[in-house]
XYZ file of C-alpha atoms in Angstrom:
756
model
C 178.327 101.920 75.924
C 176.155 99.631 78.012
C 176.914 101.583 81.192
C 175.905 104.839 79.582
C 172.652 103.386 78.335
C 171.829 101.992 81.813
C 172.585 105.355 83.353
C 170.230 107.109 80.949
C 167.389 104.628 81.647
C 167.840 104.917 85.408
C 167.858 108.692 85.233
C 164.692 108.727 83.147
C 162.847 106.455 85.562
C 163.985 108.503 88.551
C 162.794 111.697 86.908
C 159.462 110.083 86.074
C 158.960 108.853 89.634
C 159.919 112.242 91.048
C 157.441 114.015 88.797
C 154.707 111.560 89.834
C 155.315 112.301 93.543
C 156.139 116.004 93.301
C 153.558 116.917 90.711
C 153.743 120.337 89.167
C 154.818 122.070 92.377
C 158.142 123.920 92.476
C 161.187 122.348 94.047
C 160.407 119.431 96.366
C 157.232 120.985 97.740
C 155.079 118.254 96.205
C 157.352 115.508 97.549
C 157.063 116.920 101.059
C 153.268 117.054 100.742
C 153.210 113.364 99.599
C 155.415 112.327 102.546
C 152.985 113.949 104.976
C 149.981 112.363 103.263
C 151.704 108.930 103.356
C 152.344 109.288 107.106
C 148.730 110.265 107.822
C 147.355 107.366 105.742
C 149.628 104.796 107.395
C 148.774 106.083 110.830
C 145.049 105.937 110.070
C 145.189 102.399 108.676
C 147.440 100.953 111.362
C 145.580 98.008 113.091
C 144.991 98.897 116.712
C 144.219 96.818 119.785
C 140.525 97.383 120.519
C 141.097 96.090 124.057
C 143.446 99.064 124.728
C 141.488 102.335 124.890
C 144.707 104.378 124.735
C 145.512 103.041 121.279
C 142.399 104.580 119.774
C 143.168 107.944 118.126
C 140.831 110.646 116.843
C 141.555 111.614 113.235
C 140.415 114.566 111.178
C 138.498 112.677 108.486
C 138.769 115.572 106.043
C 142.534 115.505 106.437
C 142.549 111.698 106.086
C 140.522 111.796 102.884
C 142.848 114.476 101.486
C 145.868 112.291 102.351
C 144.346 109.255 100.625
C 143.568 111.451 97.615
C 147.214 112.545 97.386
C 148.440 108.939 97.677
C 145.967 107.854 95.060
C 147.008 110.514 92.580
C 150.590 109.411 93.076
C 149.482 105.871 92.173
C 150.833 104.532 95.443
C 147.672 102.881 96.808
C 148.980 99.393 96.006
C 152.093 100.119 98.024
C 149.939 101.493 100.820
C 147.847 98.270 100.761
C 150.981 96.127 101.034
C 152.116 98.103 104.075
C 148.657 97.838 105.633
C 148.467 94.067 105.129
C 151.945 93.664 106.595
C 150.864 95.681 109.665
C 147.819 93.389 109.925
C 150.070 90.345 109.887
C 152.128 91.764 112.753
C 148.964 92.478 114.810
C 147.243 89.139 114.179
C 148.381 87.762 117.518
C 145.793 90.051 119.161
C 142.913 88.245 117.389
C 144.497 84.815 117.810
C 144.726 85.351 121.566
C 141.006 86.077 121.861
C 140.012 83.167 119.609
C 142.085 80.831 121.750
C 140.378 82.185 124.867
C 136.839 81.692 123.546
C 137.516 78.224 122.147
C 139.104 77.067 125.409
C 135.998 78.201 127.247
C 133.748 76.382 124.755
C 135.726 73.158 124.957
C 135.528 73.333 128.746
C 131.814 74.103 129.182
C 130.363 73.198 125.769
C 128.029 76.219 125.685
C 127.001 77.392 122.234
C 126.699 81.043 123.341
C 130.497 81.117 123.616
C 130.733 80.566 119.854
C 128.311 83.382 119.041
C 130.161 85.752 121.392
C 133.401 84.937 119.603
C 131.782 85.583 116.219
C 130.461 88.959 117.319
C 133.888 89.803 118.764
C 135.590 88.926 115.471
C 133.145 91.207 113.658
C 134.183 94.006 116.037
C 137.847 93.398 115.115
C 136.929 93.355 111.447
C 135.139 96.696 111.629
C 137.890 98.278 113.742
C 140.561 97.457 111.128
C 138.386 98.008 108.078
C 139.624 100.721 105.633
C 137.300 103.558 104.673
C 135.104 103.100 101.616
C 136.865 105.923 99.718
C 139.829 103.622 99.085
C 137.721 101.599 96.654
C 136.322 98.079 96.408
C 139.684 96.546 95.459
C 141.366 97.465 98.732
C 138.263 96.513 100.745
C 138.023 93.078 99.115
C 141.759 92.496 99.609
C 141.443 93.413 103.283
C 138.360 91.178 103.749
C 140.081 88.225 102.087
C 143.192 88.659 104.221
C 141.160 88.982 107.444
C 138.995 85.936 106.690
C 141.982 83.848 105.642
C 143.707 84.602 108.902
C 140.775 83.753 111.187
C 140.102 80.533 109.251
C 143.715 79.532 109.797
C 143.542 79.985 113.566
C 140.200 78.225 114.161
C 140.818 74.940 116.029
C 139.087 71.693 114.874
C 136.488 72.038 117.628
C 135.129 75.204 115.986
C 133.319 73.163 113.326
C 131.487 71.221 116.029
C 130.569 74.404 117.899
C 129.457 76.213 114.745
C 127.311 73.206 113.799
C 125.592 73.296 117.183
C 125.056 77.021 116.759
C 123.413 76.604 113.342
C 121.231 73.780 114.697
C 120.003 76.073 117.487
C 118.756 78.633 114.950
C 115.789 76.443 113.900
C 114.103 77.332 117.183
C 114.566 81.058 116.469
C 112.573 81.161 113.216
C 109.219 81.760 114.879
C 110.529 83.228 118.154
C 109.133 86.630 119.124
C 112.348 87.895 120.733
C 115.949 86.760 120.285
C 117.769 85.075 123.174
C 120.315 87.197 125.061
C 123.313 85.514 123.418
C 122.025 86.369 119.923
C 122.477 90.133 120.464
C 125.894 91.784 120.459
C 126.373 95.180 122.054
C 128.876 96.020 119.345
C 126.297 95.348 116.617
C 123.199 96.723 118.275
C 121.243 99.471 116.596
C 118.262 101.598 117.401
C 115.961 99.587 115.135
C 114.988 96.037 116.179
C 116.178 93.306 113.812
C 113.586 91.859 111.393
C 114.206 88.351 112.808
C 115.710 87.074 116.053
C 118.572 85.404 114.170
C 119.215 88.314 111.815
C 122.266 89.614 113.714
C 123.833 86.154 113.783
C 123.536 85.563 110.033
C 124.804 89.106 109.359
C 127.893 88.468 111.456
C 128.483 85.084 109.755
C 128.227 86.697 106.331
C 130.657 89.452 107.348
C 133.269 86.877 108.402
C 132.681 84.675 105.325
C 131.460 81.760 107.455
C 128.426 81.124 105.236
C 130.551 80.455 102.203
C 133.324 78.686 104.106
C 130.974 76.289 105.932
C 128.222 76.000 103.319
C 128.308 72.182 103.311
C 128.198 72.111 107.119
C 125.127 74.380 107.177
C 123.434 72.122 104.620
C 124.293 69.045 106.673
C 122.665 70.609 109.724
C 119.462 71.094 107.765
C 119.676 67.538 106.387
C 120.057 66.115 109.883
C 117.157 68.216 111.151
C 114.954 66.885 108.344
C 116.035 63.289 109.002
C 115.366 63.569 112.743
C 111.887 64.963 112.118
C 111.007 62.247 109.578
C 112.201 59.365 111.738
C 110.402 60.811 114.755
C 107.037 61.514 113.117
C 106.789 58.976 110.278
C 108.231 55.721 111.635
C 105.566 52.959 111.819
C 102.946 55.427 110.610
C 101.419 53.733 107.568
C 97.701 54.446 107.827
C 97.791 57.899 106.221
C 99.957 59.740 103.663
C 102.867 61.559 105.315
C 104.645 63.076 102.300
C 102.145 65.974 101.963
C 102.468 66.596 105.711
C 106.245 66.692 105.422
C 106.090 69.208 102.599
C 103.729 71.380 104.656
C 106.208 71.171 107.528
C 108.994 72.193 105.146
C 106.974 75.222 104.047
C 106.270 76.263 107.646
C 109.619 75.525 109.310
C 112.479 74.953 106.881
C 111.834 77.482 104.091
C 111.588 80.467 106.511
C 114.861 79.317 108.072
C 116.459 79.051 104.620
C 115.852 82.740 103.874
C 118.642 83.907 106.178
C 121.522 81.713 104.991
C 120.475 81.439 101.329
C 118.334 84.472 100.406
C 119.132 87.121 102.981
C 119.749 89.824 100.410
C 116.492 89.331 98.488
C 114.512 92.547 97.998
C 111.192 90.878 97.121
C 109.347 87.606 97.529
C 109.889 86.727 93.865
C 113.628 87.304 94.169
C 113.783 85.213 97.341
C 111.832 82.407 95.626
C 114.281 82.441 92.725
C 117.276 82.354 95.087
C 115.805 79.469 97.114
C 114.744 77.378 94.118
C 117.991 75.436 93.787
C 118.638 74.753 97.470
C 114.943 74.122 98.099
C 114.940 71.448 95.428
C 117.910 69.771 97.130
C 116.139 69.752 100.492
C 112.922 68.385 98.954
C 115.022 65.646 97.352
C 116.477 64.853 100.777
C 112.978 64.646 102.271
C 111.987 62.104 99.611
C 115.238 60.170 100.022
C 114.978 59.994 103.810
C 111.333 58.918 103.713
C 112.205 56.405 101.000
C 115.026 54.955 103.132
C 112.692 54.689 106.110
C 109.953 52.941 104.129
C 112.479 50.568 102.552
C 113.631 49.566 106.043
C 109.992 48.960 107.044
C 108.947 47.352 103.747
C 108.500 43.814 105.046
C 106.237 44.973 107.888
C 104.357 47.305 105.532
C 103.583 44.316 103.307
C 102.448 42.297 106.327
C 100.115 45.141 107.324
C 98.638 45.529 103.807
C 95.985 46.788 102.934
C 96.011 49.051 106.004
C 99.436 50.315 104.902
C 98.417 51.338 101.370
C 99.039 55.036 102.140
C 102.685 54.260 102.932
C 102.984 52.474 99.575
C 101.631 55.510 97.739
C 104.194 57.715 99.511
C 106.957 55.301 98.567
C 105.803 55.250 94.955
C 106.029 59.056 94.744
C 109.423 59.074 96.473
C 110.828 56.482 94.065
C 109.817 58.676 91.155
C 111.950 61.450 92.678
C 114.769 59.303 94.105
C 116.419 56.396 92.342
C 116.290 53.871 95.195
C 114.704 50.970 93.303
C 117.760 48.731 93.557
C 118.023 49.398 97.311
C 114.366 48.409 97.704
C 114.956 45.120 95.895
C 118.104 44.290 97.892
C 116.532 45.179 101.246
C 113.269 43.303 100.635
C 115.023 40.200 99.304
C 117.269 40.197 102.369
C 114.278 40.576 104.711
C 112.397 37.795 102.911
C 115.352 35.445 103.205
C 115.756 36.170 106.915
C 112.118 36.295 108.027
C 110.184 34.262 105.453
C 112.169 31.738 103.431
C 113.207 29.324 106.163
C 111.930 25.941 107.376
C 110.186 27.473 110.386
C 107.709 29.396 108.225
C 104.458 27.697 107.262
C 103.816 27.364 103.533
C 100.444 29.100 103.908
C 102.151 32.068 105.587
C 104.743 32.240 102.812
C 102.012 32.214 100.164
C 100.022 34.871 102.025
C 103.078 37.118 102.231
C 103.890 36.442 98.581
C 100.391 37.501 97.540
C 100.733 40.667 99.624
C 104.106 41.347 97.981
C 102.454 40.995 94.568
C 99.734 43.494 95.428
C 102.050 45.966 97.177
C 104.751 46.052 94.514
C 102.146 46.486 91.778
C 101.088 49.674 93.540
C 104.672 50.914 93.659
C 105.710 49.680 90.208
C 102.812 48.772 87.848
C 105.088 47.357 85.064
C 106.235 44.681 87.531
C 110.035 45.007 87.325
C 110.421 45.228 91.111
C 108.034 42.307 91.608
C 109.987 40.170 89.143
C 113.266 40.817 90.977
C 111.873 40.373 94.489
C 109.637 37.370 93.768
C 112.199 35.177 92.028
C 113.735 33.706 95.254
C 110.255 33.206 96.736
C 109.042 31.330 93.668
C 112.113 29.078 93.666
C 111.667 28.335 97.372
C 107.957 27.581 97.007
C 108.684 25.276 94.078
C 110.877 23.182 96.386
C 108.208 22.855 99.102
C 106.102 19.698 98.743
C 102.847 21.226 99.995
C 102.831 24.443 97.941
C 100.383 23.166 95.336
C 98.084 21.812 98.040
C 98.010 25.183 99.848
C 97.256 27.078 96.618
C 94.513 24.666 95.629
C 93.029 24.718 99.137
C 92.795 28.479 98.886
C 91.152 28.244 95.459
C 88.340 26.094 96.845
C 88.056 28.072 100.078
C 89.640 25.406 102.254
C 92.287 27.513 104.009
C 93.038 26.360 107.522
C 92.972 29.873 108.955
C 89.939 30.956 107.016
C 91.957 33.496 105.043
C 91.939 33.199 101.280
C 94.768 34.130 98.979
C 92.162 35.407 96.525
C 90.430 38.717 97.079
C 86.670 38.228 96.873
C 86.352 41.549 95.067
C 88.680 40.477 92.266
C 86.848 39.319 89.128
C 87.129 35.645 88.256
C 89.042 35.308 85.023
C 90.861 32.581 83.081
C 94.486 31.877 83.815
C 96.697 34.274 81.890
C 99.556 32.863 79.888
C 102.697 34.765 78.932
C 102.566 35.756 75.277
C 105.097 37.098 72.819
C 105.362 40.851 72.325
C 103.048 42.260 69.678
C 105.186 44.927 68.015
C 102.295 45.921 65.723
C 100.327 47.171 68.724
C 100.251 51.006 68.551
C 100.230 51.112 72.376
C 103.309 48.906 72.702
C 105.948 50.265 75.048
C 109.531 49.070 75.547
C 110.495 47.305 78.734
C 111.717 49.492 81.626
C 115.398 50.330 81.587
C 116.135 48.379 84.784
C 114.353 45.230 83.625
C 116.387 42.020 83.508
C 116.946 39.946 80.366
C 114.197 37.461 81.303
C 111.593 40.079 82.227
C 108.428 40.313 80.153
C 105.911 43.122 80.545
C 102.997 40.890 79.497
C 103.404 38.432 82.362
C 100.223 37.305 84.201
C 98.780 40.143 86.236
C 96.122 38.489 88.431
C 97.182 36.767 91.642
C 95.987 33.247 90.801
C 97.740 33.230 87.425
C 100.920 34.399 89.125
C 100.713 31.624 91.725
C 99.999 28.952 89.126
C 102.918 30.204 87.015
C 105.292 29.130 89.813
C 105.176 25.747 88.078
C 105.657 25.071 84.399
C 102.338 23.280 83.937
C 98.855 23.727 85.339
C 98.314 19.962 85.172
C 99.852 19.640 88.635
C 97.160 21.939 90.009
C 94.381 20.060 88.223
C 95.556 16.761 89.728
C 95.819 18.308 93.173
C 92.323 19.736 92.697
C 91.078 16.233 92.054
C 92.758 14.930 95.218
C 91.360 17.757 97.340
C 87.909 17.405 95.808
C 88.039 13.689 96.660
C 88.614 14.487 100.312
C 85.911 17.142 100.418
C 83.282 15.087 98.625
C 83.863 12.012 100.765
C 83.657 14.181 103.906
C 80.139 15.439 103.057
C 77.545 13.587 105.151
C 74.369 15.575 104.557
C 74.338 15.211 100.768
C 74.725 18.958 100.167
C 77.315 19.393 97.415
C 76.399 22.949 96.398
C 79.632 24.402 97.725
C 81.729 21.948 95.728
C 79.554 22.484 92.663
C 80.097 26.253 92.900
C 83.856 25.775 93.318
C 84.001 23.599 90.214
C 82.124 26.212 88.175
C 84.573 28.906 89.343
C 87.551 26.702 88.583
C 86.163 26.021 85.113
C 86.541 29.716 84.387
C 90.137 29.687 85.582
C 91.418 26.351 84.237
C 88.993 25.675 81.394
C 86.176 23.138 81.119
C 88.372 20.403 79.612
C 90.657 20.335 82.659
C 87.704 20.006 85.059
C 85.828 17.203 83.277
C 87.091 14.607 85.739
C 85.912 16.753 88.636
C 82.446 16.924 87.097
C 82.387 13.130 86.865
C 83.363 12.909 90.531
C 80.565 15.259 91.527
C 78.084 13.335 89.382
C 79.201 10.094 91.052
C 78.258 11.531 94.431
C 74.738 12.461 93.338
C 74.318 9.144 91.495
C 75.535 7.327 94.600
C 72.753 8.837 96.707
C 70.184 7.978 94.036
C 71.425 4.369 93.848
C 71.405 4.080 97.638
C 67.827 5.327 97.767
C 66.839 2.665 95.209
C 68.590 -0.128 97.136
C 67.083 1.012 100.430
C 63.654 1.004 98.812
C 64.146 -2.615 97.715
C 65.664 -3.789 100.989
C 66.310 -1.458 103.918
C 69.854 -1.826 105.180
C 71.903 0.098 107.775
C 74.653 0.570 105.170
C 74.849 3.761 103.075
C 77.952 3.482 100.871
C 79.445 6.054 98.505
C 79.818 4.489 95.054
C 82.465 6.045 92.809
C 83.913 5.354 89.360
C 87.296 3.690 89.641
C 88.807 5.204 86.492
C 87.823 8.840 87.122
C 88.828 9.265 90.751
C 92.380 9.749 92.013
C 93.934 6.620 93.552
C 92.528 6.006 97.030
C 94.311 4.399 99.943
C 93.898 0.657 99.679
C 93.672 -1.991 102.383
C 92.704 -5.597 101.791
C 91.201 -6.428 105.188
C 87.654 -7.814 105.160
C 84.960 -6.730 107.559
C 84.019 -9.616 109.900
C 80.672 -11.057 110.984
C 77.527 -9.069 110.479
C 79.343 -6.239 108.722
C 80.444 -8.579 105.917
C 76.945 -9.961 105.620
C 75.497 -6.456 105.250
C 78.078 -5.635 102.553
C 77.313 -8.817 100.616
C 73.561 -8.181 100.808
C 74.019 -4.617 99.555
C 76.265 -5.832 96.730
C 73.622 -8.325 95.544
C 70.920 -5.660 95.470
C 73.264 -3.331 93.592
C 74.034 -6.029 91.024
C 70.342 -6.483 90.425
C 70.044 -2.741 89.745
C 73.290 -2.508 87.733
C 73.881 -5.990 86.245
C 76.989 -4.880 84.314
C 78.809 -3.545 87.363
C 80.087 -4.862 90.657
C 81.218 -3.260 93.898
C 84.749 -3.315 95.309
C 84.621 -2.409 99.001
C 87.169 -0.059 100.570
C 86.459 -1.284 104.072
C 89.001 0.941 105.782
C 87.231 4.185 104.753
C 84.139 5.750 106.294
C 82.616 5.629 109.788
C 80.163 3.351 111.572
C 77.595 4.318 114.226
C 77.420 1.526 116.817
C 75.182 0.800 119.776
C 76.977 -1.851 121.867
C 74.510 -3.543 124.245
C 76.203 -4.938 127.332
C 74.655 -6.461 130.437
C 74.395 -3.259 132.442
C 74.651 -0.534 129.823
C 74.596 0.471 126.166
C 77.627 2.253 124.681
C 77.081 4.426 121.585
C 80.024 5.448 119.453
C 80.905 6.596 115.946
C 84.151 4.875 114.983
C 86.182 3.942 111.869
C 85.580 0.479 110.326
C 88.710 -1.057 111.914
C 87.503 -0.235 115.431
C 84.081 -1.655 114.541
C 85.736 -4.848 113.287
C 87.698 -5.211 116.541
C 84.609 -4.946 118.743
C 82.784 -7.400 116.433
C 85.361 -10.062 117.299
C 84.539 -9.595 120.987
C 80.966 -10.681 120.196
C 82.411 -14.100 119.351
C 84.438 -14.508 122.581
C 85.252 -12.273 125.535
C 89.064 -12.409 125.491
C 91.441 -11.752 122.590
C 95.157 -11.294 122.267
C 96.667 -8.827 119.835
C 98.347 -11.619 117.874
C 95.010 -13.403 117.470
C 93.417 -10.235 116.086
C 96.345 -9.747 113.697
C 95.859 -13.304 112.458
C 92.132 -12.737 111.912
C 92.489 -9.398 110.119
C 95.631 -10.550 108.247
C 96.641 -7.380 106.350
C 96.247 -4.934 109.271
C 99.389 -3.927 111.108
C 99.747 -4.612 114.807
C 100.146 -0.909 115.665
C 96.797 -0.089 114.031
C 95.069 -2.873 116.006
C 96.560 -1.610 119.271
C 95.346 1.881 118.466
C 91.845 0.538 117.815
C 91.869 -1.400 121.099
C 92.854 1.715 123.020
C 89.731 3.401 121.651
C 87.520 0.762 123.265
C 89.578 0.826 126.468
C 88.935 4.559 126.696
C 85.210 3.940 126.207
C 85.194 1.279 128.961
C 84.118 -1.555 126.639
C 87.268 -3.696 126.938
C 90.028 -3.951 129.486
C 93.669 -4.904 129.167
C 94.161 -7.839 131.554
C 97.833 -8.253 130.819
C 100.221 -7.267 128.100
C 98.552 -7.611 124.670
C 95.520 -9.462 126.170
C 92.129 -7.700 126.246
C 88.806 -8.759 127.790
C 85.248 -7.573 127.135
C 83.646 -5.792 130.105
C 80.004 -6.931 130.139
C 79.630 -5.233 133.514
C 81.315 -1.927 134.133
C 83.984 -2.084 136.773
C 83.470 -0.041 139.944
C 85.971 2.701 140.707
C 88.579 1.625 143.245
C 88.309 3.175 146.725
C 89.809 6.587 147.060
C 89.381 7.324 143.353
C 86.789 9.552 141.858
C 84.975 8.532 138.754
C 86.372 10.356 135.806
C 84.142 10.709 132.781
C 86.050 9.618 129.689
C 85.278 11.743 126.669
C 84.555 9.932 123.459
C 87.748 9.646 121.460
C 88.035 11.958 118.514
C 88.008 10.244 115.147
C 91.191 11.007 113.273
C 90.218 11.726 109.717
C 92.714 10.176 107.350
C 92.891 11.545 103.851
C 91.218 8.917 101.672
C 93.130 10.022 98.555
C 96.823 9.696 97.944
C 98.821 12.925 97.950
C 99.974 14.152 94.572
C 103.605 13.304 95.415
C 102.602 9.729 96.289
C 100.747 9.450 93.000
C 103.826 10.587 91.089
C 105.965 8.046 92.899
C 103.511 5.242 92.115
C 103.341 6.258 88.464
C 107.117 6.502 88.112
C 107.562 2.975 89.469
C 105.775 1.774 86.337
C 108.425 3.427 84.154
C 111.423 2.213 86.159
C 111.801 -0.824 83.876
C 112.019 1.518 80.880
C 114.730 3.583 82.592
C 116.599 0.464 83.698
C 116.546 -0.876 80.127
C 117.860 2.416 78.708
C 120.783 2.577 81.130
C 121.574 -1.102 80.582
C 121.652 -0.877 76.788
C 122.977 2.651 76.261
C 125.169 3.165 79.327
C 125.362 6.616 80.913
C 122.665 9.093 79.825
C 121.874 12.707 80.711
C 118.527 13.451 82.301
C 117.240 15.298 79.216
C 117.913 12.236 77.026
C 116.089 9.952 79.478
C 113.119 12.353 79.481
C 113.037 12.436 75.664
C 113.041 8.655 75.375
C 110.433 8.181 78.112
C 107.989 10.333 76.162
C 107.647 7.402 73.748
C 106.374 5.220 76.623
C 102.557 4.939 76.723
C 100.947 7.078 79.389
C 104.111 8.994 80.364
C 103.256 12.614 81.223
C 105.822 13.565 83.883
C 107.898 16.741 83.736
C 111.676 16.704 83.761
C 111.603 18.096 87.333
C 109.475 15.147 88.480
C 111.822 12.750 86.667
C 114.785 14.414 88.425
C 113.106 13.887 91.828
C 112.483 10.227 91.011
C 116.066 9.663 89.834
C 117.371 11.312 92.998
C 115.197 8.974 95.101
C 116.557 6.012 93.100
C 120.102 7.244 93.738
C 119.448 7.355 97.502
C 118.245 3.744 97.317
C 121.457 2.732 95.542
C 119.853 1.872 92.204
C 121.635 4.512 90.109
C 124.534 6.924 90.411
C 125.258 10.280 88.782
C 128.511 11.977 87.797
C 128.816 15.246 85.842
C 125.095 15.086 84.992
C 125.346 11.545 83.530
C 123.163 8.831 85.103
C 124.086 5.142 85.109
C 123.117 1.953 86.908
C 124.966 0.815 89.999
C 126.669 -2.512 89.254
């Protein structure tokens, strides 16, 4: 039963196939006609060797079309395609042989024209084997896919390098008037000139499917071309905006080049613009990214060159809006700061100057201040550890910078110090913090430079005390009685720190003017060669003290002045700081008079020589009592340099009433007057803290004795009950660390205790 059924099905299919091939013709006439048409079609489609002229046959195209029509009606085109593709597979060695020849030549000589010749040759093979259009798009697409797949499989690895060089060479052809010889193939030449010199090349690449196959490689060539141009034309160029120039260059050079690989089939400008929109946006992004990378690498030097580099900052700001490189900027700048700025070899003034420039530059790039907060944090911590940071900031505030440069821009308005405040969520203009802000970031942080510098420390009291110390030095250095500069500085600082904080400074300035008025009164009563500066003990910072007493006539002049002062101010008395100030002396010797302006100690030394001609250093130490031997030797050297005394033997000096003649053979050398080394009359703020903390050591010692080990925070809390204690916990930590180094206390796991 089953065999009979199978026989019937087979017979039916055979009859159906026969009818499809034979048609309605009688007998096997239709089958014979199909066999002839099949032979003609196979012979026409057979892949031939284009290098062998004898293999090329001339076909009657009308007969060929009729044969393909017969095969198509018989629904045998798919079978014909399979036979054709199999014939192609057998003939592929012809193409592979030529590819191997061209690539060997390229690898040997490295000439890019070899690659273009191979591409044109492959197009010739493609057209020679290409079926006629009458077979339909399906057969054509199948043939194209098979041909492209084969050539891609036989390309060696070096083809990618050669094709990349070829694409890179096309940038020079965009505006060329005529194509180079290698860009024209005799097989593809036509009577009409190509619209562009590189038109034939891109046409051949599209025919072989190279544009789609190597799309990422073509894009990389354009990326590298953009990068090379940016690094060549924009590096170290900060004085003018370069981003608009780069976009103009893109419009003139890159976009015309892009038309061939990305919009070659556009029929109008609008269509080409639409086709280039996506890839053009990618290339513009790469321009911004490359320029952003370059400026990030140069950021430290750009900040150093500010404000001349402001144009580069504006370019970077626009690039960062297009490219998310903010984290890279922070990492790179922090790394550069650590390497080039935050090290012991850098001067504190230079660090502050760079920090101020960083503040101004990053506010241009990022007005909310997120970048500044992330970059400045290591700088602020480092400056807080430097002992002279406050002094440098204060010196800049009063215009006392050593280099003449001020951290404050003269054009910036003077305004009070800004304090960080809590967010006002009822403000209709309130905005949330930026998405990349850290947990400690606040958008309402101080915005002016001085407030930012002062905020390095927790309290402005440190700056006020340092202001008092610096004002002490400046006021005591004034010799002409003109205090207008200091008065102006105090008025400016009142605006910044408030009038209450500057009351002591006003008292100091008033003391200076009162001192001149008192001196004028005393001089009117009894003219004296002494013009002292009289200050209030309780309102001035602690001054350097020395208990030595001026000898001889100097002491008499001081006592006379003190009596006259007491008559004018009966409720007050003078305490002389004899080691401060200068004295103008005229020393009359037998053959000459020596004039000099020297400190009081030097004047005291030469006064002793008026009593006797020869003194030893030990004798002078015994007379002056509290003065160290090294200071006396230094004072004696001053008079030796001036030719007033002479060292007879070790530590023994003699007065030269008559100048000694130069020994024979020696020329007289004029000795310049020794420069007076100005010592700061006021104690530094760190010294003041140390002196103040010594007062509270007994309190600390009592705590640790009675309560045992205590954490630093507990010690700070208990010290606040001591009268006059106003130190911060950081200052207490510094003092405890100094006590630990001296062996007074020890610390373990944050707990402090006395050393037994």
